[in-house]
Every structure is written in structure tokens, then in C-alpha cells.
Amino acid sequence: MKHRSTIGQRLTGRHRFLCEMAGDLEGEEILDLGCGFGWFEKYAVDRRCRRIVGVESNPRLVELCRKDVPEAEFLLMDAADVTPDSGTFGVLCAFDFLEHLPRGQEVALLRRVLDLLSPQGRLLLSVPYLSLLSAALDPAFYFGHRHYSAVRIDELLRSAGFRVRRTYFAGGVWEQVSMIWLYIFKWVFRREMPYQDFFERKRTSEYEGYRPQPSIGACVTMFVEAKPE
């Protein structure tokens, strides 16, 4: 199966929104939990961050990350095993991460990483938002893929010692339809999905239309910035 090979080609409207939300990263020290293929590490290095550490439990992804972004540090470990020995950071990222933790372990993990955040630091996270549309059109939801309400995320963060500073919602029908299309071609036909550029334009327009409150056109992903209490 042929795959897109460069980080730039794999970025979506959601990735670009997260970059916008991250703001000025020059001189920052950043910890990225569940860094995946290293897209945010590449972005942060290009924006002249002082240091960025990506944590990933998949050995193959860590190998690729180290090759693609040699300026960043990558730790092959479970995020729950990160300790203060890794240093203190001004920005902590948890993009599409909390929902993959064992159920009920979110607060414990957030409390652990709070010790890694400087007093004036900030936590950036994204999670699937619990809405009728996002749940109904997410095939993984029926197999236990968790979605979160804004109230639930606020509760989890407060319990861990954070306070929510701002919240945004984005993604709609096109985001969900394109993911279904992707799953079909990835798992059934075992090849790249067709019409990728078309779907990506539609998805990007939905993320450009982000809102501070959920709506029919902004109800798939919730983006949160939080700070230590």
C-alpha cells in the first residue's frame, strides 16, 4: 500500500488549527504526549523552539520520527511512565491522547504531567467532542472510543489541578464522512483513499470555521488550553 511519505503531506486542517492554537513557540520547551509521526515536533523546530520532547510507545513511529526530525528528542515509552527527570516544560501537548488511556486513568495521568509543567506553563489538548453527530458517525465510538463533553473535560482538568483558559470546537459532517471513507479504504481495500484533496479541502474549511461553542458545523473535536491552578 502506498502512503504519503512526508510530514507536510500528512498535515490536515485539524493539525493546522492546533498549530495556530499553540501560538508563538520560539524559545519554548515543549513536551508532546503521544507524538505519533512527529508532525508537531517538525512544526515547533521550524518555529525555533528551544527544546521539544516527543513521547511515543510505538517503536516504528519513534524510529521514523528520529529520522524525520533529528533536531527533536523522542522517548520510546508509555506516557504514564514520564517522570520529572525529563525536565520541566512551558508547553505540554496532549493531542488526541486522553481518549486512548485506560478508562478512568485520565486524572492520574494529568496529575503526573502537571509536575512537568512550569508554574506559568500551559496544557494544550484535543479530544473527540461528545455530540450526536460525532458519536453517530464515528465507527470507533461503537467499539469504546471515548468522546468527552465540555463539562467532563473541565471536571477532569480541575481534579488534576488545572483550570481551563479557553475552549474551541471544530469539525463537522465532512470530518466524519472523510474518516469513514478513510477506514473503508484502509481496512477493506488496503489502499489510499481516493479524492483525498477534495475531502481535505472540505475538512479544512470546517476547522477554519471553529467556534467557542459547539454547533452543527463545529461539533467533532474539542480543543482546550489549560493552565495550572
PDB file of C-alpha atoms in Angstrom:
ATOM      1  CA  MET A   1       0.000   0.000   0.000  1.00  0.00           C
ATOM      2  CA  LYS A   2       1.410   3.365  -0.990  1.00  0.00           C
ATOM      3  CA  HIS A   3       1.418   6.078   1.683  1.00  0.00           C
ATOM      4  CA  ARG A   4       2.229   9.750   1.720  1.00  0.00           C
ATOM      5  CA  SER A   5       5.806   9.962   2.870  1.00  0.00           C
ATOM      6  CA  THR A   6       6.475  13.462   4.179  1.00  0.00           C
ATOM      7  CA  ILE A   7       5.199  15.225   7.278  1.00  0.00           C
ATOM      8  CA  GLY A   8       3.975  18.199   5.270  1.00  0.00           C
ATOM      9  CA  GLN A   9       1.815  15.997   3.078  1.00  0.00           C
ATOM     10  CA  ARG A  10       0.186  14.360   6.105  1.00  0.00           C
ATOM     11  CA  LEU A  11      -0.956  17.559   7.824  1.00  0.00           C
ATOM     12  CA  THR A  12      -4.692  18.220   7.890  1.00  0.00           C
ATOM     13  CA  GLY A  13      -6.895  21.162   8.766  1.00  0.00           C
ATOM     14  CA  ARG A  14      -7.030  19.894  12.339  1.00  0.00           C
ATOM     15  CA  HIS A  15      -3.224  19.845  12.576  1.00  0.00           C
ATOM     16  CA  ARG A  16      -3.024  23.379  11.238  1.00  0.00           C
ATOM     17  CA  PHE A  17      -5.604  24.579  13.740  1.00  0.00           C
ATOM     18  CA  LEU A  18      -3.581  23.060  16.584  1.00  0.00           C
ATOM     19  CA  CYS A  19      -0.510  24.901  15.319  1.00  0.00           C
ATOM     20  CA  GLU A  20      -2.464  28.155  15.315  1.00  0.00           C
ATOM     21  CA  MET A  21      -3.723  27.481  18.823  1.00  0.00           C
ATOM     22  CA  ALA A  22      -0.182  26.784  20.058  1.00  0.00           C
ATOM     23  CA  GLY A  23       0.833  30.344  19.196  1.00  0.00           C
ATOM     24  CA  ASP A  24       4.404  31.613  19.394  1.00  0.00           C
ATOM     25  CA  LEU A  25       6.743  28.726  20.241  1.00  0.00           C
ATOM     26  CA  GLU A  26      10.080  30.499  19.870  1.00  0.00           C
ATOM     27  CA  GLY A  27      12.289  29.708  22.858  1.00  0.00           C
ATOM     28  CA  GLU A  28       9.739  27.320  24.396  1.00  0.00           C
ATOM     29  CA  GLU A  29      10.459  23.927  25.941  1.00  0.00           C
ATOM     30  CA  ILE A  30       7.713  21.517  24.892  1.00  0.00           C
ATOM     31  CA  LEU A  31       6.588  18.010  25.855  1.00  0.00           C
ATOM     32  CA  ASP A  32       4.319  16.220  23.367  1.00  0.00           C
ATOM     33  CA  LEU A  33       2.482  13.148  24.703  1.00  0.00           C
ATOM     34  CA  GLY A  34       1.597  10.584  22.058  1.00  0.00           C
ATOM     35  CA  CYS A  35       3.551  12.402  19.355  1.00  0.00           C
ATOM     36  CA  GLY A  36       2.608   9.995  16.553  1.00  0.00           C
ATOM     37  CA  PHE A  37       4.592  10.646  13.384  1.00  0.00           C
ATOM     38  CA  GLY A  38       6.230  13.805  14.755  1.00  0.00           C
ATOM     39  CA  TRP A  39       4.293  16.469  12.874  1.00  0.00           C
ATOM     40  CA  PHE A  40       4.186  18.891  15.823  1.00  0.00           C
ATOM     41  CA  GLU A  41       7.873  18.358  16.542  1.00  0.00           C
ATOM     42  CA  LYS A  42       8.696  19.409  12.981  1.00  0.00           C
ATOM     43  CA  TYR A  43       6.454  22.462  13.295  1.00  0.00           C
ATOM     44  CA  ALA A  44       7.937  23.515  16.656  1.00  0.00           C
ATOM     45  CA  VAL A  45      11.526  23.075  15.468  1.00  0.00           C
ATOM     46  CA  ASP A  46      10.770  25.225  12.419  1.00  0.00           C
ATOM     47  CA  ARG A  47       9.374  27.875  14.819  1.00  0.00           C
ATOM     48  CA  ARG A  48      12.652  27.888  16.763  1.00  0.00           C
ATOM     49  CA  CYS A  49      11.522  26.260  19.981  1.00  0.00           C
ATOM     50  CA  ARG A  50      14.314  25.785  22.484  1.00  0.00           C
ATOM     51  CA  ARG A  51      13.574  22.091  23.040  1.00  0.00           C
ATOM     52  CA  ILE A  52      10.827  19.614  22.210  1.00  0.00           C
ATOM     53  CA  VAL A  53      10.454  16.075  23.516  1.00  0.00           C
ATOM     54  CA  GLY A  54       8.013  13.676  21.876  1.00  0.00           C
ATOM     55  CA  VAL A  55       6.767  10.645  23.820  1.00  0.00           C
ATOM     56  CA  GLU A  56       5.511   7.657  21.830  1.00  0.00           C
ATOM     57  CA  SER A  57       5.018   3.969  22.669  1.00  0.00           C
ATOM     58  CA  ASN A  58       5.160   2.704  19.071  1.00  0.00           C
ATOM     59  CA  PRO A  59       8.774   1.715  18.215  1.00  0.00           C
ATOM     60  CA  ARG A  60       8.261   2.080  14.468  1.00  0.00           C
ATOM     61  CA  LEU A  61       6.907   5.613  14.832  1.00  0.00           C
ATOM     62  CA  VAL A  62       9.766   6.624  17.122  1.00  0.00           C
ATOM     63  CA  GLU A  63      12.262   5.323  14.576  1.00  0.00           C
ATOM     64  CA  LEU A  64      10.592   7.332  11.806  1.00  0.00           C
ATOM     65  CA  CYS A  65      10.375  10.447  13.994  1.00  0.00           C
ATOM     66  CA  ARG A  66      14.061  10.346  14.844  1.00  0.00           C
ATOM     67  CA  LYS A  67      14.857  10.117  11.154  1.00  0.00           C
ATOM     68  CA  ASP A  68      12.418  12.827  10.023  1.00  0.00           C
ATOM     69  CA  VAL A  69      13.034  15.333  12.857  1.00  0.00           C
ATOM     70  CA  PRO A  70      16.566  14.773  14.200  1.00  0.00           C
ATOM     71  CA  GLU A  71      16.523  18.160  15.980  1.00  0.00           C
ATOM     72  CA  ALA A  72      13.839  16.908  18.403  1.00  0.00           C
ATOM     73  CA  GLU A  73      14.109  14.354  21.204  1.00  0.00           C
ATOM     74  CA  PHE A  74      11.923  11.251  21.121  1.00  0.00           C
ATOM     75  CA  LEU A  75      11.324   8.910  24.056  1.00  0.00           C
ATOM     76  CA  LEU A  76      10.128   5.363  23.418  1.00  0.00           C
ATOM     77  CA  MET A  77       7.862   4.839  26.412  1.00  0.00           C
ATOM     78  CA  ASP A  78       4.316   4.963  27.666  1.00  0.00           C
ATOM     79  CA  ALA A  79       3.278   8.496  28.568  1.00  0.00           C
ATOM     80  CA  ALA A  80       2.266   7.288  32.030  1.00  0.00           C
ATOM     81  CA  ASP A  81       5.931   6.498  32.683  1.00  0.00           C
ATOM     82  CA  VAL A  82       7.204  10.030  32.056  1.00  0.00           C
ATOM     83  CA  THR A  83       8.851  11.380  35.219  1.00  0.00           C
ATOM     84  CA  PRO A  84      10.190  14.776  36.370  1.00  0.00           C
ATOM     85  CA  ASP A  85      13.641  13.521  35.333  1.00  0.00           C
ATOM     86  CA  SER A  86      12.607  14.506  31.816  1.00  0.00           C
ATOM     87  CA  GLY A  87      12.724  18.160  32.874  1.00  0.00           C
ATOM     88  CA  THR A  88      10.214  20.991  33.204  1.00  0.00           C
ATOM     89  CA  PHE A  89       8.314  22.371  30.233  1.00  0.00           C
ATOM     90  CA  GLY A  90       6.474  25.544  29.325  1.00  0.00           C
ATOM     91  CA  VAL A  91       4.090  23.814  26.906  1.00  0.00           C
ATOM     92  CA  LEU A  92       2.590  20.363  27.332  1.00  0.00           C
ATOM     93  CA  CYS A  93       0.683  18.859  24.391  1.00  0.00           C
ATOM     94  CA  ALA A  94      -1.833  16.013  24.533  1.00  0.00           C
ATOM     95  CA  PHE A  95      -3.385  15.950  21.071  1.00  0.00           C
ATOM     96  CA  ASP A  96      -5.907  13.130  20.504  1.00  0.00           C
ATOM     97  CA  PHE A  97      -4.387  11.396  23.504  1.00  0.00           C
ATOM     98  CA  LEU A  98      -6.677  11.225  26.548  1.00  0.00           C
ATOM     99  CA  GLU A  99      -9.270   9.038  24.830  1.00  0.00           C
ATOM    100  CA  HIS A 100      -6.662   6.296  24.334  1.00  0.00           C
ATOM    101  CA  LEU A 101      -5.801   5.989  28.032  1.00  0.00           C
ATOM    102  CA  PRO A 102      -7.366   3.157  30.044  1.00  0.00           C
ATOM    103  CA  ARG A 103     -10.797   4.261  31.182  1.00  0.00           C
ATOM    104  CA  GLY A 104     -10.657   6.202  34.442  1.00  0.00           C
ATOM    105  CA  GLN A 105      -6.920   6.933  34.232  1.00  0.00           C
ATOM    106  CA  GLU A 106      -7.150  10.459  32.846  1.00  0.00           C
ATOM    107  CA  VAL A 107      -6.855  12.326  36.156  1.00  0.00           C
ATOM    108  CA  ALA A 108      -3.897  10.247  37.348  1.00  0.00           C
ATOM    109  CA  LEU A 109      -2.009  10.942  34.127  1.00  0.00           C
ATOM    110  CA  LEU A 110      -2.857  14.646  34.179  1.00  0.00           C
ATOM    111  CA  ARG A 111      -1.690  14.946  37.788  1.00  0.00           C
ATOM    112  CA  ARG A 112       1.582  13.277  36.852  1.00  0.00           C
ATOM    113  CA  VAL A 113       2.280  15.596  33.941  1.00  0.00           C
ATOM    114  CA  LEU A 114       1.298  18.656  35.986  1.00  0.00           C
ATOM    115  CA  ASP A 115       4.592  18.121  37.831  1.00  0.00           C
ATOM    116  CA  LEU A 116       6.387  18.525  34.488  1.00  0.00           C
ATOM    117  CA  LEU A 117       4.773  21.874  33.707  1.00  0.00           C
ATOM    118  CA  SER A 118       6.272  25.184  34.794  1.00  0.00           C
ATOM    119  CA  PRO A 119       4.029  27.370  37.027  1.00  0.00           C
ATOM    120  CA  GLN A 120       3.229  29.684  34.099  1.00  0.00           C
ATOM    121  CA  GLY A 121       3.083  26.856  31.569  1.00  0.00           C
ATOM    122  CA  ARG A 122       0.104  25.724  29.545  1.00  0.00           C
ATOM    123  CA  LEU A 123      -1.506  22.448  28.565  1.00  0.00           C
ATOM    124  CA  LEU A 124      -2.864  22.103  25.027  1.00  0.00           C
ATOM    125  CA  LEU A 125      -5.160  19.187  24.324  1.00  0.00           C
ATOM    126  CA  SER A 126      -7.662  17.961  21.791  1.00  0.00           C
ATOM    127  CA  VAL A 127     -10.269  15.242  22.276  1.00  0.00           C
ATOM    128  CA  PRO A 128     -13.284  13.912  20.379  1.00  0.00           C
ATOM    129  CA  TYR A 129     -16.270  16.010  21.422  1.00  0.00           C
ATOM    130  CA  LEU A 130     -19.362  14.159  22.611  1.00  0.00           C
ATOM    131  CA  SER A 131     -22.161  15.231  20.283  1.00  0.00           C
ATOM    132  CA  LEU A 132     -24.908  13.336  18.499  1.00  0.00           C
ATOM    133  CA  LEU A 133     -23.213  13.842  15.132  1.00  0.00           C
ATOM    134  CA  SER A 134     -19.709  12.882  16.238  1.00  0.00           C
ATOM    135  CA  ALA A 135     -20.887   9.767  18.062  1.00  0.00           C
ATOM    136  CA  ALA A 136     -23.277   8.586  15.354  1.00  0.00           C
ATOM    137  CA  LEU A 137     -20.732   8.930  12.542  1.00  0.00           C
ATOM    138  CA  ASP A 138     -17.645   7.664  14.371  1.00  0.00           C
ATOM    139  CA  PRO A 139     -17.339   3.893  13.749  1.00  0.00           C
ATOM    140  CA  ALA A 140     -14.810   3.600  16.588  1.00  0.00           C
ATOM    141  CA  PHE A 141     -17.331   5.062  19.068  1.00  0.00           C
ATOM    142  CA  TYR A 142     -19.281   1.795  18.961  1.00  0.00           C
ATOM    143  CA  PHE A 143     -16.138  -0.088  19.991  1.00  0.00           C
ATOM    144  CA  GLY A 144     -15.329   2.051  23.019  1.00  0.00           C
ATOM    145  CA  HIS A 145     -13.580   5.090  21.505  1.00  0.00           C
ATOM    146  CA  ARG A 146     -14.363   7.745  24.102  1.00  0.00           C
ATOM    147  CA  HIS A 147     -15.804  11.178  23.381  1.00  0.00           C
ATOM    148  CA  TYR A 148     -15.911  13.905  26.036  1.00  0.00           C
ATOM    149  CA  SER A 149     -18.340  16.674  26.901  1.00  0.00           C
ATOM    150  CA  ALA A 150     -17.007  20.117  27.827  1.00  0.00           C
ATOM    151  CA  VAL A 151     -18.283  19.611  31.376  1.00  0.00           C
ATOM    152  CA  ARG A 152     -16.447  16.296  31.695  1.00  0.00           C
ATOM    153  CA  ILE A 153     -13.143  17.727  30.448  1.00  0.00           C
ATOM    154  CA  ASP A 154     -13.470  20.639  32.877  1.00  0.00           C
ATOM    155  CA  GLU A 155     -14.070  18.169  35.730  1.00  0.00           C
ATOM    156  CA  LEU A 156     -11.047  16.055  34.787  1.00  0.00           C
ATOM    157  CA  LEU A 157      -8.753  19.050  34.493  1.00  0.00           C
ATOM    158  CA  ARG A 158      -9.903  20.623  37.758  1.00  0.00           C
ATOM    159  CA  SER A 159      -9.451  17.318  39.574  1.00  0.00           C
ATOM    160  CA  ALA A 160      -5.878  17.190  38.276  1.00  0.00           C
ATOM    161  CA  GLY A 161      -5.031  20.770  39.289  1.00  0.00           C
ATOM    162  CA  PHE A 162      -5.650  22.633  36.034  1.00  0.00           C
ATOM    163  CA  ARG A 163      -8.080  25.396  35.096  1.00  0.00           C
ATOM    164  CA  VAL A 164      -9.490  25.789  31.612  1.00  0.00           C
ATOM    165  CA  ARG A 165      -8.422  29.013  29.934  1.00  0.00           C
ATOM    166  CA  ARG A 166     -10.164  28.663  26.574  1.00  0.00           C
ATOM    167  CA  THR A 167     -12.096  26.063  24.592  1.00  0.00           C
ATOM    168  CA  TYR A 168     -12.889  25.764  20.890  1.00  0.00           C
ATOM    169  CA  PHE A 169     -14.954  23.378  18.803  1.00  0.00           C
ATOM    170  CA  ALA A 170     -14.431  22.443  15.166  1.00  0.00           C
ATOM    171  CA  GLY A 171     -15.132  19.759  12.602  1.00  0.00           C
ATOM    172  CA  GLY A 172     -18.484  18.687  11.228  1.00  0.00           C
ATOM    173  CA  VAL A 173     -20.064  16.318   8.733  1.00  0.00           C
ATOM    174  CA  TRP A 174     -17.150  16.383   6.282  1.00  0.00           C
ATOM    175  CA  GLU A 175     -14.683  15.471   9.018  1.00  0.00           C
ATOM    176  CA  GLN A 176     -16.705  12.409   9.962  1.00  0.00           C
ATOM    177  CA  VAL A 177     -17.561  11.328   6.418  1.00  0.00           C
ATOM    178  CA  SER A 178     -13.919  11.557   5.363  1.00  0.00           C
ATOM    179  CA  MET A 179     -12.862   9.398   8.322  1.00  0.00           C
ATOM    180  CA  ILE A 180     -15.410   6.734   7.394  1.00  0.00           C
ATOM    181  CA  TRP A 181     -14.129   6.889   3.811  1.00  0.00           C
ATOM    182  CA  LEU A 182     -10.571   6.519   5.115  1.00  0.00           C
ATOM    183  CA  TYR A 183     -11.445   3.486   7.259  1.00  0.00           C
ATOM    184  CA  ILE A 184     -13.165   1.768   4.346  1.00  0.00           C
ATOM    185  CA  PHE A 185     -10.194   2.103   2.018  1.00  0.00           C
ATOM    186  CA  LYS A 186      -7.591   1.433   4.720  1.00  0.00           C
ATOM    187  CA  TRP A 187      -9.123  -1.711   6.187  1.00  0.00           C
ATOM    188  CA  VAL A 188     -11.287  -3.092   3.368  1.00  0.00           C
ATOM    189  CA  PHE A 189      -9.448  -2.178   0.169  1.00  0.00           C
ATOM    190  CA  ARG A 190      -5.986  -1.801   1.760  1.00  0.00           C
ATOM    191  CA  ARG A 191      -5.034   1.257  -0.237  1.00  0.00           C
ATOM    192  CA  GLU A 192      -5.004   5.043  -0.102  1.00  0.00           C
ATOM    193  CA  MET A 193      -8.465   6.548  -0.248  1.00  0.00           C
ATOM    194  CA  PRO A 194      -9.372   8.397  -3.465  1.00  0.00           C
ATOM    195  CA  TYR A 195     -10.396  12.065  -3.644  1.00  0.00           C
ATOM    196  CA  GLN A 196      -8.126  12.974  -0.731  1.00  0.00           C
ATOM    197  CA  ASP A 197      -7.650  16.559  -1.886  1.00  0.00           C
ATOM    198  CA  PHE A 198     -11.409  17.084  -2.162  1.00  0.00           C
ATOM    199  CA  PHE A 199     -12.089  15.759   1.323  1.00  0.00           C
ATOM    200  CA  GLU A 200      -9.178  17.685   2.785  1.00  0.00           C
ATOM    201  CA  ARG A 201     -10.493  20.976   1.391  1.00  0.00           C
ATOM    202  CA  LYS A 202     -13.875  20.285   2.972  1.00  0.00           C
ATOM    203  CA  ARG A 203     -12.341  19.303   6.313  1.00  0.00           C
ATOM    204  CA  THR A 204     -10.052  22.327   6.331  1.00  0.00           C
ATOM    205  CA  SER A 205     -12.984  24.678   5.783  1.00  0.00           C
ATOM    206  CA  GLU A 206     -14.684  23.159   8.838  1.00  0.00           C
ATOM    207  CA  TYR A 207     -11.621  23.725  11.028  1.00  0.00           C
ATOM    208  CA  GLU A 208     -11.262  27.257   9.744  1.00  0.00           C
ATOM    209  CA  GLY A 209     -14.814  27.764  11.000  1.00  0.00           C
ATOM    210  CA  TYR A 210     -14.020  26.875  14.623  1.00  0.00           C
ATOM    211  CA  ARG A 211     -16.329  28.207  17.333  1.00  0.00           C
ATOM    212  CA  PRO A 212     -16.125  28.926  21.091  1.00  0.00           C
ATOM    213  CA  GLN A 213     -19.399  26.991  21.433  1.00  0.00           C
ATOM    214  CA  PRO A 214     -20.420  23.749  19.693  1.00  0.00           C
ATOM    215  CA  SER A 215     -22.672  23.946  16.646  1.00  0.00           C
ATOM    216  CA  ILE A 216     -23.734  21.621  13.826  1.00  0.00           C
ATOM    217  CA  GLY A 217     -20.665  22.691  11.861  1.00  0.00           C
ATOM    218  CA  ALA A 218     -18.297  22.578  14.839  1.00  0.00           C
ATOM    219  CA  CYS A 219     -19.038  19.537  16.960  1.00  0.00           C
ATOM    220  CA  VAL A 220     -16.458  16.822  16.248  1.00  0.00           C
ATOM    221  CA  THR A 221     -13.280  17.923  18.046  1.00  0.00           C
ATOM    222  CA  MET A 222     -12.839  19.950  21.229  1.00  0.00           C
ATOM    223  CA  PHE A 223      -9.629  21.953  21.689  1.00  0.00           C
ATOM    224  CA  VAL A 224      -8.671  23.112  25.170  1.00  0.00           C
ATOM    225  CA  GLU A 225      -5.941  25.287  26.632  1.00  0.00           C
ATOM    226  CA  ALA A 226      -5.481  24.952  30.394  1.00  0.00           C
ATOM    227  CA  LYS A 227      -3.042  26.274  32.991  1.00  0.00           C
ATOM    228  CA  PRO A 228      -2.009  25.120  36.464  1.00  0.00           C
ATOM    229  CA  GLU A 229      -4.335  26.310  39.238  1.00  0.00           C
TER     230      GLU A 229
END
